[in-house]
CSV table of C-alpha atoms in Angstrom, one decimal:
chain,number,residue,atom,x,y,z
A,762,MET,CA,-46.6,-16.1,96.8
A,763,LEU,CA,-48.0,-12.3,94.9
A,764,LEU,CA,-51.1,-12.3,93.3
A,765,ARG,CA,-51.2,-8.8,91.6
A,766,SER,CA,-54.6,-7.9,89.7
A,767,PHE,CA,-53.9,-7.2,86.0
A,768,PRO,CA,-54.2,-3.3,85.1
A,769,LEU,CA,-57.5,-3.1,83.3
A,770,ALA,CA,-55.9,0.0,81.3
A,771,ALA,CA,-52.2,0.6,80.8
A,772,GLU,CA,-52.7,4.0,83.1
A,773,GLU,CA,-54.3,2.5,85.8
A,774,ALA,CA,-52.3,1.5,89.0
A,775,PRO,CA,-53.7,-2.1,89.9
A,776,PRO,CA,-56.1,-1.5,92.8
A,777,PHE,CA,-55.2,-4.1,95.4
A,778,GLU,CA,-52.5,-7.4,95.6
A,779,LEU,CA,-53.2,-10.1,97.6
A,780,LYS,CA,-50.3,-11.5,99.5
A,781,GLY,CA,-50.0,-14.6,102.1
A,782,SER,CA,-49.3,-13.4,105.5
A,783,LEU,CA,-48.9,-15.4,109.1
A,784,PHE,CA,-51.1,-14.0,112.3
A,785,THR,CA,-50.3,-15.2,116.3
A,786,LEU,CA,-54.4,-15.7,117.1
A,787,THR,CA,-55.8,-16.3,120.5
A,788,VAL,CA,-57.3,-19.8,120.5
A,789,LEU,CA,-60.2,-20.4,122.6
A,790,HIS,CA,-60.8,-23.6,123.3
A,791,LEU,CA,-64.2,-24.4,124.3
A,792,PHE,CA,-64.9,-28.0,126.2
A,793,GLN,CA,-68.9,-27.5,125.9
A,794,LEU,CA,-71.1,-25.3,124.4
A,795,ASP,CA,-73.7,-24.1,127.0
A,796,ARG,CA,-73.9,-20.7,126.5
A,797,ALA,CA,-74.4,-19.8,130.0
A,798,VAL,CA,-71.6,-21.6,131.4
A,799,ILE,CA,-69.8,-20.0,129.5
A,800,GLU,CA,-70.9,-16.6,129.3
A,801,ARG,CA,-70.2,-16.9,133.6
A,802,HIS,CA,-66.2,-18.2,133.2
A,803,LEU,CA,-65.9,-15.7,130.3
A,804,VAL,CA,-66.9,-12.7,133.0
A,805,GLU,CA,-64.5,-14.5,135.6
A,806,LYS,CA,-62.2,-14.1,132.5
A,807,ILE,CA,-62.5,-10.3,131.8
A,808,LYS,CA,-62.1,-9.2,135.6
A,809,GLN,CA,-58.8,-10.7,135.7
A,810,ALA,CA,-57.4,-9.4,132.1
A,811,PRO,CA,-60.2,-6.3,130.9
A,812,ALA,CA,-57.8,-4.9,128.3
A,813,PHE,CA,-57.1,-8.0,127.0
A,814,PHE,CA,-60.7,-8.5,125.6
A,815,ASN,CA,-60.9,-5.7,123.4
A,816,ASN,CA,-61.9,-6.4,119.9
A,817,THR,CA,-59.4,-9.3,119.9
A,818,PRO,CA,-59.8,-11.7,117.0
A,819,VAL,CA,-60.2,-15.6,118.0
A,820,VAL,CA,-60.0,-18.7,116.8
A,821,ILE,CA,-62.9,-21.2,118.4
A,822,ASP,CA,-61.1,-24.7,118.6
A,823,LEU,CA,-63.7,-27.3,119.0
A,824,GLU,CA,-61.5,-30.3,119.7
A,825,GLY,CA,-62.2,-30.6,123.6
A,826,VAL,CA,-66.0,-30.3,123.1
A,827,THR,CA,-68.4,-33.1,124.5
A,828,GLY,CA,-71.7,-33.8,124.5
A,829,PRO,CA,-74.0,-34.0,121.4
A,830,ALA,CA,-73.5,-31.6,118.5
A,831,ASP,CA,-76.7,-31.6,117.3
A,832,GLY,CA,-78.4,-28.0,117.6
A,833,VAL,CA,-75.4,-25.9,119.0
A,834,ASP,CA,-76.3,-22.2,118.1
A,835,PHE,CA,-73.4,-20.9,117.0
A,836,VAL,CA,-74.9,-17.6,116.1
A,837,GLY,CA,-75.7,-17.2,119.9
A,838,LEU,CA,-72.3,-18.2,120.3
A,839,TYR,CA,-70.7,-16.1,118.2
A,840,GLU,CA,-72.7,-13.0,119.5
A,841,LEU,CA,-71.8,-13.9,122.6
A,842,LEU,CA,-68.1,-13.3,122.3
A,843,ARG,CA,-68.2,-10.5,120.3
A,844,GLY,CA,-71.0,-9.1,123.4
A,845,HIS,CA,-67.5,-9.6,125.4
A,846,GLY,CA,-64.9,-8.0,123.3
A,847,MET,CA,-63.9,-11.3,121.0
A,848,VAL,CA,-63.8,-11.3,117.4
A,849,PRO,CA,-64.4,-14.9,116.1
A,850,VAL,CA,-62.5,-15.5,112.6
A,851,GLY,CA,-62.6,-19.2,112.5
A,852,ILE,CA,-63.2,-22.5,114.1
A,853,ARG,CA,-61.0,-25.4,113.7
A,854,ASN,CA,-61.2,-29.2,114.6
A,855,GLY,CA,-64.6,-30.5,115.5
A,856,GLY,CA,-66.7,-33.0,113.8
A,857,PRO,CA,-68.5,-32.4,110.7
A,858,LYS,CA,-72.0,-31.6,112.1
A,859,LEU,CA,-70.0,-29.0,114.4
A,860,GLN,CA,-68.0,-27.8,111.4
A,861,ALA,CA,-71.4,-27.4,109.1
A,862,ALA,CA,-72.9,-25.6,111.8
A,863,ALA,CA,-69.7,-23.0,112.4
A,864,ARG,CA,-70.3,-22.9,108.3
A,865,LEU,CA,-73.7,-21.9,108.4
A,866,ALA,CA,-73.0,-19.5,111.2
A,867,GLY,CA,-70.3,-17.8,108.7
A,868,LEU,CA,-67.3,-18.9,110.8
A,869,PRO,CA,-64.7,-20.7,108.4
A,870,MET,CA,-62.9,-23.8,109.1
A,871,LEU,CA,-59.1,-23.3,110.0
A,872,PRO,CA,-56.3,-26.1,109.4
A,873,GLU,CA,-55.1,-28.3,112.2
A,874,SER,CA,-51.3,-26.5,113.5
A,875,ARG,CA,-50.6,-28.9,116.3
A,876,PRO,CA,-47.0,-30.3,116.1
A,877,VAL,CA,-48.2,-34.0,116.0
A,878,ALA,CA,-50.7,-33.1,112.8
A,879,ALA,CA,-47.5,-31.4,111.4
A,880,ALA,CA,-45.0,-34.0,111.6
A,881,ARG,CA,-47.8,-36.6,110.3
A,882,LYS,CA,-48.2,-34.3,107.5
A,883,SER,CA,-44.3,-33.5,106.5
A,884,GLU,CA,-44.3,-37.0,105.0
A,885,ALA,CA,-46.8,-35.9,101.8
A,886,HIS,CA,-45.9,-31.8,102.2
A,887,GLU,CA,-46.5,-30.3,99.6
A,888,PRO,CA,-43.8,-27.7,98.3
A,889,ILE,CA,-44.3,-24.0,98.8
A,890,ALA,CA,-43.3,-23.2,95.4
A,891,ARG,CA,-43.6,-25.8,92.6
A,892,SER,CA,-40.2,-26.3,90.8
A,893,ARG,CA,-39.8,-28.5,88.0
A,894,THR,CA,-36.5,-30.6,87.8
A,895,VAL,CA,-35.3,-32.2,84.5
A,896,ASN,CA,-32.9,-34.9,85.0
A,897,HIS,CA,-32.0,-35.5,81.6
A,898,PRO,CA,-30.7,-32.9,78.8
A,899,ILE,CA,-32.5,-30.8,76.9
A,900,ARG,CA,-32.5,-31.2,73.1
A,901,SER,CA,-32.9,-29.5,70.2
A,902,GLY,CA,-36.7,-29.0,69.3
A,903,GLN,CA,-37.9,-29.4,72.8
A,904,GLN,CA,-39.7,-26.9,74.8
A,905,VAL,CA,-39.9,-27.1,78.7
A,906,TYR,CA,-42.1,-24.9,80.7
A,907,ALA,CA,-42.1,-24.6,84.6
A,908,ALA,CA,-45.4,-22.9,85.7
A,909,GLU,CA,-45.8,-20.6,88.8
A,910,GLY,CA,-42.0,-21.9,89.9
A,911,ASP,CA,-38.4,-22.2,89.2
A,912,LEU,CA,-37.2,-25.0,86.4
A,913,ILE,CA,-34.1,-27.3,87.1
A,914,VAL,CA,-31.8,-28.4,84.3
A,915,LEU,CA,-29.1,-31.4,85.3
A,916,GLY,CA,-27.7,-31.3,82.0
A,917,ALA,CA,-27.5,-28.8,78.7
A,918,VAL,CA,-29.9,-27.3,77.2
A,919,SER,CA,-29.1,-27.5,73.1
A,920,ALA,CA,-29.0,-25.1,70.6
A,921,GLY,CA,-32.3,-24.9,69.4
A,922,ALA,CA,-34.0,-25.8,72.3
A,923,GLU,CA,-36.5,-23.7,74.6
A,924,ILE,CA,-36.7,-23.0,78.5
A,925,ILE,CA,-39.3,-20.8,80.2
A,926,ALA,CA,-40.4,-20.4,83.5
A,927,ASP,CA,-42.5,-18.1,85.5
A,928,GLY,CA,-39.6,-18.3,88.3
A,929,ASN,CA,-35.6,-18.9,87.8
A,930,ILE,CA,-34.1,-21.0,85.4
A,931,HIS,CA,-30.8,-23.4,86.7
A,932,VAL,CA,-28.6,-25.2,84.3
A,933,TYR,CA,-26.5,-27.6,85.7
A,934,GLY,CA,-25.0,-27.7,82.1
A,935,ALA,CA,-24.2,-25.5,79.1
A,936,LEU,CA,-27.0,-23.4,78.5
A,937,ARG,CA,-26.7,-23.5,74.5
A,938,GLY,CA,-30.6,-22.8,73.4
A,939,ARG,CA,-32.8,-20.2,74.9
A,940,ALA,CA,-34.2,-19.4,78.3
A,941,LEU,CA,-36.8,-17.4,79.4
A,942,ALA,CA,-37.2,-17.0,83.2
A,943,GLY,CA,-40.2,-14.6,84.9
A,944,ILE,CA,-42.5,-14.6,82.5
A,945,LYS,CA,-45.5,-13.9,83.8
A,946,GLY,CA,-43.8,-10.5,85.5
A,947,ASP,CA,-41.6,-11.5,88.2
A,948,VAL,CA,-38.6,-8.8,87.8
A,949,GLU,CA,-37.0,-10.9,90.3
A,950,ALA,CA,-36.3,-14.4,88.2
A,951,ARG,CA,-32.8,-15.1,87.5
A,952,ILE,CA,-31.1,-17.5,84.9
A,953,PHE,CA,-28.3,-19.3,86.7
A,954,CYS,CA,-25.9,-21.7,84.3
A,955,HIS,CA,-22.7,-23.6,84.3
A,956,SER,CA,-21.4,-22.5,80.3
A,957,LEU,CA,-23.4,-19.6,79.4
A,958,GLU,CA,-23.7,-20.2,75.4
A,959,ALA,CA,-26.8,-19.5,74.9
A,960,GLU,CA,-29.1,-18.5,71.6
A,961,LEU,CA,-31.3,-15.9,73.4
A,962,ILE,CA,-31.5,-15.0,77.4
A,963,SER,CA,-34.6,-13.4,78.8
A,964,ILE,CA,-36.0,-12.2,82.0
A,965,VAL,CA,-39.6,-10.3,82.7
A,966,GLY,CA,-39.3,-9.9,78.2
A,967,ARG,CA,-36.1,-7.9,78.6
A,968,TYR,CA,-33.9,-9.9,76.2
A,969,ARG,CA,-30.6,-10.2,74.5
A,970,ILE,CA,-29.6,-12.2,71.4
A,971,SER,CA,-26.7,-14.5,71.2
A,972,GLU,CA,-24.6,-11.8,68.9
A,973,GLN,CA,-25.4,-9.1,72.1
A,974,ILE,CA,-23.4,-11.4,74.7
A,975,GLU,CA,-20.1,-10.4,75.4
A,976,PRO,CA,-17.4,-12.7,74.2
A,977,ALA,CA,-15.7,-12.4,77.7
A,978,ASP,CA,-19.1,-13.9,79.3
A,979,ARG,CA,-19.7,-16.7,76.9
A,980,GLY,CA,-18.8,-20.2,78.5
A,981,LYS,CA,-18.7,-19.2,81.8
A,982,ALA,CA,-20.8,-20.0,84.9
A,983,MET,CA,-22.6,-16.5,84.6
A,984,GLN,CA,-26.2,-15.7,86.4
A,985,ILE,CA,-28.8,-13.2,84.5
A,986,TYR,CA,-30.7,-10.6,86.3
A,987,LEU,CA,-33.0,-7.2,85.8
A,988,ALA,CA,-31.4,-4.1,87.9
A,989,GLU,CA,-33.6,-1.3,86.9
A,990,ASP,CA,-35.4,-2.8,83.7
A,991,ARG,CA,-31.8,-3.6,82.3
A,992,LEU,CA,-30.3,-7.4,82.0
A,993,VAL,CA,-27.3,-8.0,84.1
A,994,LEU,CA,-24.6,-10.7,83.2
A,995,GLU,CA,-22.6,-11.5,86.2
A,996,PRO,CA,-20.2,-14.5,86.4
A,997,LEU,CA,-21.2,-16.3,89.2
A,998,ILE,CA,-17.6,-17.5,90.7
A,999,HIS,CA,-15.2,-14.1,90.8
B,392,MET,CA,-35.6,-61.7,72.9
B,393,ALA,CA,-34.5,-60.3,70.0
B,394,THR,CA,-33.0,-56.5,70.0
B,395,VAL,CA,-34.6,-53.6,67.9
B,396,ILE,CA,-31.8,-51.1,66.9
B,397,VAL,CA,-32.6,-48.3,65.0
B,398,VAL,CA,-30.0,-46.3,62.6
B,399,THR,CA,-31.1,-42.7,62.5
B,400,SER,CA,-30.1,-39.4,62.2
B,401,GLY,CA,-32.2,-36.7,61.4
B,402,LYS,CA,-29.9,-35.4,58.4
B,403,GLY,CA,-29.7,-36.9,55.1
B,404,GLY,CA,-26.7,-37.7,53.4
B,405,VAL,CA,-24.5,-38.7,56.7
B,406,GLY,CA,-24.6,-42.5,56.2
B,407,LYS,CA,-27.2,-43.7,57.8
B,408,THR,CA,-27.6,-46.9,55.1
B,409,THR,CA,-24.2,-47.1,54.7
B,410,THR,CA,-24.0,-47.8,58.8
B,411,SER,CA,-26.8,-49.9,58.9
B,412,ALA,CA,-25.5,-52.6,55.8
B,413,SER,CA,-22.1,-51.9,57.6
B,414,PHE,CA,-23.6,-52.8,60.9
B,415,ALA,CA,-25.9,-55.6,60.0
B,416,THR,CA,-23.3,-57.3,58.0
B,417,GLY,CA,-20.6,-57.5,61.1
B,418,LEU,CA,-23.3,-58.5,63.3
B,419,ALA,CA,-24.4,-61.4,60.6
B,420,GLN,CA,-20.5,-61.9,60.4
B,421,ARG,CA,-20.2,-62.7,64.1
B,422,GLY,CA,-22.8,-65.3,64.1
B,423,PHE,CA,-26.2,-63.5,65.0
B,424,ARG,CA,-29.2,-64.2,63.0
B,425,THR,CA,-29.8,-60.3,62.0
B,426,ALA,CA,-32.2,-59.1,59.8
B,427,VAL,CA,-32.1,-55.0,58.2
B,428,ILE,CA,-35.4,-53.0,57.3
B,429,ASP,CA,-35.4,-50.2,55.0
B,430,PHE,CA,-37.4,-47.8,56.2
B,431,ASP,CA,-37.1,-45.5,53.7
B,432,VAL,CA,-40.1,-46.5,51.6
B,433,GLY,CA,-40.2,-44.8,48.4
B,434,LEU,CA,-36.1,-43.9,48.4
B,435,ARG,CA,-35.4,-47.3,48.4
B,436,ASN,CA,-31.4,-47.8,48.8
B,437,LEU,CA,-30.6,-50.3,51.0
B,438,ASP,CA,-30.9,-53.1,48.3
B,439,LEU,CA,-28.0,-51.4,46.4
B,440,ILE,CA,-25.6,-50.8,49.2
B,441,MET,CA,-26.0,-54.3,50.0
B,442,GLY,CA,-26.1,-55.4,46.2
B,443,CYS,CA,-29.5,-57.6,46.3
B,444,GLU,CA,-31.5,-55.0,44.2
B,445,ARG,CA,-32.2,-57.3,41.8
B,446,ARG,CA,-33.5,-60.0,43.9
B,447,VAL,CA,-36.3,-57.8,45.2
B,448,VAL,CA,-39.7,-59.2,44.8
B,449,TYR,CA,-41.9,-58.4,48.0
B,450,ASP,CA,-41.1,-55.7,50.3
B,451,PHE,CA,-41.9,-54.4,53.6
B,452,VAL,CA,-45.4,-52.3,52.4
B,453,ASN,CA,-46.1,-55.8,51.0
B,454,VAL,CA,-46.0,-57.7,54.3
B,455,ILE,CA,-47.7,-54.6,55.9
B,456,ASN,CA,-50.6,-54.9,54.1
B,457,GLY,CA,-50.6,-58.9,54.3
B,458,GLU,CA,-50.2,-58.9,50.0
B,459,ALA,CA,-47.2,-61.2,51.2
B,460,ASN,CA,-45.5,-63.3,53.8
B,461,LEU,CA,-42.4,-62.4,55.4
B,462,ASN,CA,-40.1,-65.6,54.3
B,463,GLN,CA,-41.4,-63.8,50.7
B,464,ALA,CA,-39.8,-60.6,51.4
B,465,LEU,CA,-36.8,-61.5,52.9
B,466,ILE,CA,-33.8,-61.5,50.7
B,467,ARG,CA,-31.1,-63.7,52.6
B,468,ASP,CA,-27.6,-62.4,51.9
B,469,LYS,CA,-25.8,-64.7,49.2
B,470,ARG,CA,-22.1,-63.6,51.0
B,471,VAL,CA,-22.7,-63.7,54.7
B,472,GLU,CA,-25.0,-66.2,56.3
B,473,ASN,CA,-27.5,-65.3,59.0
B,474,LEU,CA,-28.6,-62.0,57.6
B,475,TYR,CA,-31.4,-60.7,55.9
B,476,ILE,CA,-32.9,-57.6,54.1
B,477,LEU,CA,-35.9,-56.4,54.1
B,478,PRO,CA,-36.2,-53.7,51.3
B,479,ALA,CA,-38.6,-51.2,51.1
B,480,SER,CA,-41.4,-50.2,48.4
B,481,GLN,CA,-40.1,-47.9,45.8
B,482,THR,CA,-43.6,-47.6,44.4
B,483,ARG,CA,-45.3,-46.3,48.1
B,484,ASP,CA,-44.8,-43.6,50.3
B,485,LYS,CA,-44.5,-43.7,54.0
B,486,GLU,CA,-47.9,-43.2,54.9
B,487,ALA,CA,-47.9,-47.1,54.3
B,488,LEU,CA,-46.1,-47.4,57.3
B,489,THR,CA,-49.0,-47.6,60.3
B,490,LYS,CA,-47.9,-47.8,63.7
B,491,GLU,CA,-49.8,-51.8,63.9
B,492,GLY,CA,-48.2,-52.9,60.7
B,493,VAL,CA,-44.9,-51.7,61.6
B,494,GLU,CA,-45.1,-53.6,65.3
B,495,LYS,CA,-46.6,-56.7,63.3
B,496,VAL,CA,-43.6,-56.8,61.3
B,497,LEU,CA,-41.4,-56.5,63.9
B,498,ASN,CA,-43.1,-59.2,66.1
B,499,GLU,CA,-42.7,-61.6,64.0
B,500,LEU,CA,-39.0,-61.1,62.9
B,501,LYS,CA,-37.9,-61.0,66.3
B,502,GLN,CA,-39.1,-64.7,67.0
B,503,SER,CA,-36.6,-65.9,64.7
B,504,PHE,CA,-33.5,-63.0,64.7
B,505,GLU,CA,-31.3,-61.9,67.1
B,506,TYR,CA,-31.1,-58.9,66.2
B,507,VAL,CA,-33.4,-56.3,64.0
B,508,VAL,CA,-31.5,-53.2,62.3
B,509,CYS,CA,-34.3,-50.4,61.4
B,510,ASP,CA,-32.1,-47.9,58.9
B,511,SER,CA,-34.1,-44.7,59.0
B,512,PRO,CA,-35.0,-42.1,56.4
B,513,ALA,CA,-33.8,-38.7,56.9
B,514,GLY,CA,-36.2,-35.9,58.6
B,515,ILE,CA,-38.5,-36.1,61.6
B,516,GLU,CA,-41.7,-37.6,59.5
B,517,ARG,CA,-43.5,-40.8,59.6
B,518,GLY,CA,-40.9,-43.0,58.2
B,519,ALA,CA,-38.3,-41.8,60.8
B,520,LEU,CA,-40.6,-41.8,63.5
B,521,MET,CA,-41.6,-45.7,62.5
B,522,ALA,CA,-38.1,-46.9,62.4
B,523,LEU,CA,-37.5,-45.6,65.9
B,524,TYR,CA,-40.9,-46.1,67.7
B,525,PHE,CA,-40.2,-49.5,68.5
B,526,ALA,CA,-36.0,-49.2,68.7
B,527,ASP,CA,-34.4,-51.0,71.7
B,528,GLU,CA,-31.0,-48.8,71.2
B,529,ALA,CA,-30.0,-46.4,68.9
B,530,LEU,CA,-27.1,-45.4,66.6
B,531,VAL,CA,-27.3,-41.9,65.9
B,532,VAL,CA,-25.0,-41.2,62.8
B,533,THR,CA,-23.4,-37.8,63.0
B,534,ASN,CA,-21.1,-35.8,60.9
B,535,PRO,CA,-18.4,-34.0,62.3
B,536,GLU,CA,-20.2,-30.5,60.8
B,537,VAL,CA,-22.8,-28.4,63.1
B,538,SER,CA,-26.1,-28.8,60.9
B,539,SER,CA,-25.6,-32.5,61.1
B,540,VAL,CA,-25.1,-32.0,64.9
B,541,ARG,CA,-27.9,-29.9,65.3
B,542,ASP,CA,-29.9,-32.4,63.6
B,543,SER,CA,-28.6,-35.6,65.6
B,544,ASP,CA,-29.7,-33.4,69.0
B,545,ARG,CA,-33.0,-32.9,67.6
B,546,ILE,CA,-33.5,-36.9,66.7
B,547,LEU,CA,-32.3,-37.8,70.4
B,548,GLY,CA,-34.8,-35.5,71.9
B,549,ILE,CA,-37.4,-37.6,69.8
B,550,LEU,CA,-36.0,-40.7,71.1
B,551,ALA,CA,-36.5,-39.9,74.3
B,552,SER,CA,-39.8,-38.5,74.6
B,553,ARG,CA,-41.9,-40.2,71.4
B,554,SER,CA,-40.6,-43.8,71.3
B,555,ARG,CA,-42.1,-46.6,72.1
B,556,ARG,CA,-40.0,-46.7,75.4
B,557,ALA,CA,-40.5,-43.1,76.3
B,558,GLU,CA,-44.3,-43.4,76.0
B,559,GLN,CA,-44.7,-46.7,77.7
B,560,GLY,CA,-42.5,-45.2,80.9
B,561,ASP,CA,-39.7,-48.1,79.7
B,562,PRO,CA,-36.0,-48.2,80.5
B,563,PRO,CA,-35.0,-44.9,77.7
B,564,VAL,CA,-34.1,-46.3,74.4
B,565,LYS,CA,-29.9,-46.8,74.2
B,566,GLU,CA,-28.1,-44.2,72.4
B,567,HIS,CA,-24.5,-44.6,70.8
B,568,LEU,CA,-23.1,-42.0,68.6
B,569,VAL,CA,-21.1,-42.6,65.1
B,570,LEU,CA,-19.4,-39.8,64.2
B,571,SER,CA,-18.9,-40.7,60.4
B,572,ARG,CA,-16.8,-38.8,57.6
B,573,TYR,CA,-14.2,-37.5,59.8
B,574,ALA,CA,-10.9,-36.4,58.8
B,575,PRO,CA,-8.5,-35.8,61.8
B,576,GLU,CA,-6.5,-33.3,59.6
B,577,ARG,CA,-9.6,-31.3,59.1
B,578,ALA,CA,-10.4,-31.0,62.4
B,579,ASP,CA,-7.4,-30.2,63.3
B,580,ARG,CA,-7.0,-27.0,61.6
B,581,GLY,CA,-10.6,-26.5,62.4
B,582,ASP,CA,-12.3,-26.7,59.2
B,583,MET,CA,-14.5,-29.6,60.9
B,584,LEU,CA,-15.3,-30.3,64.5
B,585,SER,CA,-13.7,-32.3,66.6
B,586,VAL,CA,-14.5,-35.8,68.1
B,587,GLU,CA,-14.4,-33.8,71.5
B,588,ASP,CA,-16.8,-31.1,70.5
B,589,VAL,CA,-19.4,-33.3,68.8
B,590,LEU,CA,-19.1,-35.6,72.1
B,591,GLU,CA,-19.5,-32.4,74.3
B,592,ILE,CA,-22.5,-31.2,72.6
B,593,LEU,CA,-24.4,-34.3,71.8
B,594,GLY,CA,-23.2,-35.7,75.6
B,595,ILE,CA,-23.7,-39.6,74.5
B,596,PRO,CA,-21.4,-42.6,74.5
B,597,LEU,CA,-19.3,-42.8,71.2
B,598,LEU,CA,-19.6,-46.2,69.3
B,599,GLY,CA,-17.3,-45.5,66.9
B,600,VAL,CA,-15.5,-43.3,64.4
B,601,ILE,CA,-15.4,-43.9,60.9
B,602,PRO,CA,-13.0,-41.9,58.9
B,603,GLU,CA,-13.7,-40.8,55.4
B,604,SER,CA,-12.6,-42.9,53.1
B,605,GLN,CA,-12.9,-43.2,48.9
B,606,THR,CA,-13.7,-46.7,49.7
B,607,VAL,CA,-16.9,-45.9,50.9
B,608,LEU,CA,-18.3,-44.7,48.0
B,609,GLN,CA,-16.7,-47.2,45.8
B,610,SER,CA,-17.8,-50.1,47.7
B,611,SER,CA,-21.2,-48.7,47.9
B,612,ASN,CA,-21.5,-48.6,43.9
B,613,ALA,CA,-20.4,-51.7,44.0
B,614,GLY,CA,-22.9,-53.3,46.5
B,615,VAL,CA,-20.6,-54.3,49.2
B,616,PRO,CA,-20.9,-53.4,52.6
B,617,VAL,CA,-17.5,-51.4,53.6
B,618,ILE,CA,-17.1,-53.7,56.7
B,619,MET,CA,-16.5,-56.4,54.0
B,620,GLU,CA,-13.8,-54.3,52.5
B,621,ASP,CA,-10.1,-56.2,54.0
B,622,GLY,CA,-7.7,-53.5,54.6
B,623,SER,CA,-9.8,-50.2,54.1
B,624,GLU,CA,-9.8,-47.9,57.3
B,625,ALA,CA,-13.6,-47.1,57.0
B,626,GLY,CA,-14.2,-51.1,57.2
B,627,ALA,CA,-12.2,-51.9,60.0
B,628,ALA,CA,-13.5,-49.0,61.9
B,629,TYR,CA,-16.7,-50.5,61.2
B,630,GLY,CA,-15.7,-53.8,62.8
B,631,ASP,CA,-14.3,-52.1,65.9
B,632,LEU,CA,-17.7,-50.6,65.7
B,633,VAL,CA,-19.6,-53.8,66.0
B,634,ASP,CA,-17.3,-55.4,68.2
B,635,ARG,CA,-17.5,-52.6,70.9
B,636,PHE,CA,-21.3,-52.7,70.4
B,637,LEU,CA,-21.2,-56.3,71.2
B,638,GLY,CA,-19.6,-55.5,74.9
B,639,LYS,CA,-15.4,-55.7,73.7
B,640,THR,CA,-13.4,-52.3,74.7
B,641,LEU,CA,-11.4,-51.5,72.0
B,642,PRO,CA,-9.6,-47.7,71.3
B,643,HIS,CA,-11.0,-45.8,68.5
B,644,ARG,CA,-8.6,-45.7,66.0
B,645,PHE,CA,-8.4,-43.2,62.8
B,646,ILE,CA,-8.9,-40.2,64.8
B,647,THR,CA,-5.8,-38.2,65.1
B,648,THR,CA,-3.8,-37.2,62.3
B,649,GLN,CA,-1.4,-39.7,61.0
B,650,LYS,CA,2.2,-38.9,61.7
B,651,LYS,CA,4.3,-39.0,58.2
B,652,GLY,CA,7.0,-42.0,57.7
B,653,PHE,CA,10.5,-40.8,57.2
B,654,LEU,CA,10.0,-41.3,53.4
B,655,LYS,CA,6.8,-39.1,53.0
B,656,ARG,CA,8.5,-36.3,54.8
B,657,LEU,CA,11.6,-36.5,52.4
B,658,PHE,CA,9.5,-36.8,49.7
B,659,SER,CA,7.0,-33.8,50.5
B,660,GLY,CA,9.6,-31.3,50.9
B,661,SER,CA,8.9,-30.5,54.1
């Protein structure tokens, strides 16, 4: 996923962009919350591997914590870990009381990532990019839009119909209407169809009308993509 | 439970009323109690095609408004048993067709009929929407020319999205294609779309092909549904269409150019 801030003026380059990424982090599994005991053991560990504890980001796992959850001093815990070369970036697991206390100390809650939990979740797992699948032909006068993802049409798109997607467009049938892919600016978006007979094809606003499609390309299985800001039409099967 | 069938097309003049009249007559001839309703309020035609225009007392809108009961408005066909016609009002407009009113009339008809045929007006406005809204099945009438095919495509989209079945998530309206005014020799020459062209664009099952025929015009003017004209190709094609609708498997006739006989070849000088 890519979220790019919109430029405020036409000439101004966007000052930032947000991207998702995966990190490997050290997890500190806590079994009790007594600061003195933790510190004693911590000093012991650091002696074994001093180089490891050098502003190392850690996630505090509270799963194994036993004992009362009241009055836990996360601010104190945070300072203790910082003092020994660890930077807590968040917590995971633990009961609601522990989580609330951690939140007050500015430690965000991270999702569980254990295999058991992942397997349980996969039943109702949410697709990464939402694509919209249409199982019927799209008739003249109908408009279908797939927001934040691809549009997949299992059937023909009639003349006078319009299909629009933020991502790619796939038509498993004849594309006779108008197809507009990547309308929010995704220059990687493509259009795929079994038979290109479109009234209009467009990617990120670059378009071609029916007249501008070579007769040799018509009626063929084609893909359409952007290369150097120009629309390229290419047979899917050579 | 009765089946409600809409005869629709989007475009005008393609043969909706002709098809409604012959289809309803064919169902009644085969023993099914059938009512046919004219939804073209303000442009009443079905009564003329059915030859009952002189017997209209009350109409569809009168029944909707409670000014007459259904039995007073239904006209019994004099030639075919089991066939009844509910004429449109000529003095009102389509706004008189309320969803509640149409539903009430259809529900009442479904009590005593096996098939209710709704003859839709052209267009995609209120009259056409009301005619298709309650349908279980649809005969989509198309002529073999591009504008008619596109309008039929539009109507198919409306059937799939704005009918009651679509709105309530019930099984979709069953679609049938009726290709009317077909002239095989003109399709061969490329003047007209062929059966295959139309099927490729619309992608719905073909119920019948009605050949272009002088008889259709003559029988319309005479107030006789063309299905009753013995010996006419269009009438025979409508007969096949009704049989196919009722589940028979019949080959499509009148879709290929007829070979000229020996004598015809001799006299045409070719």
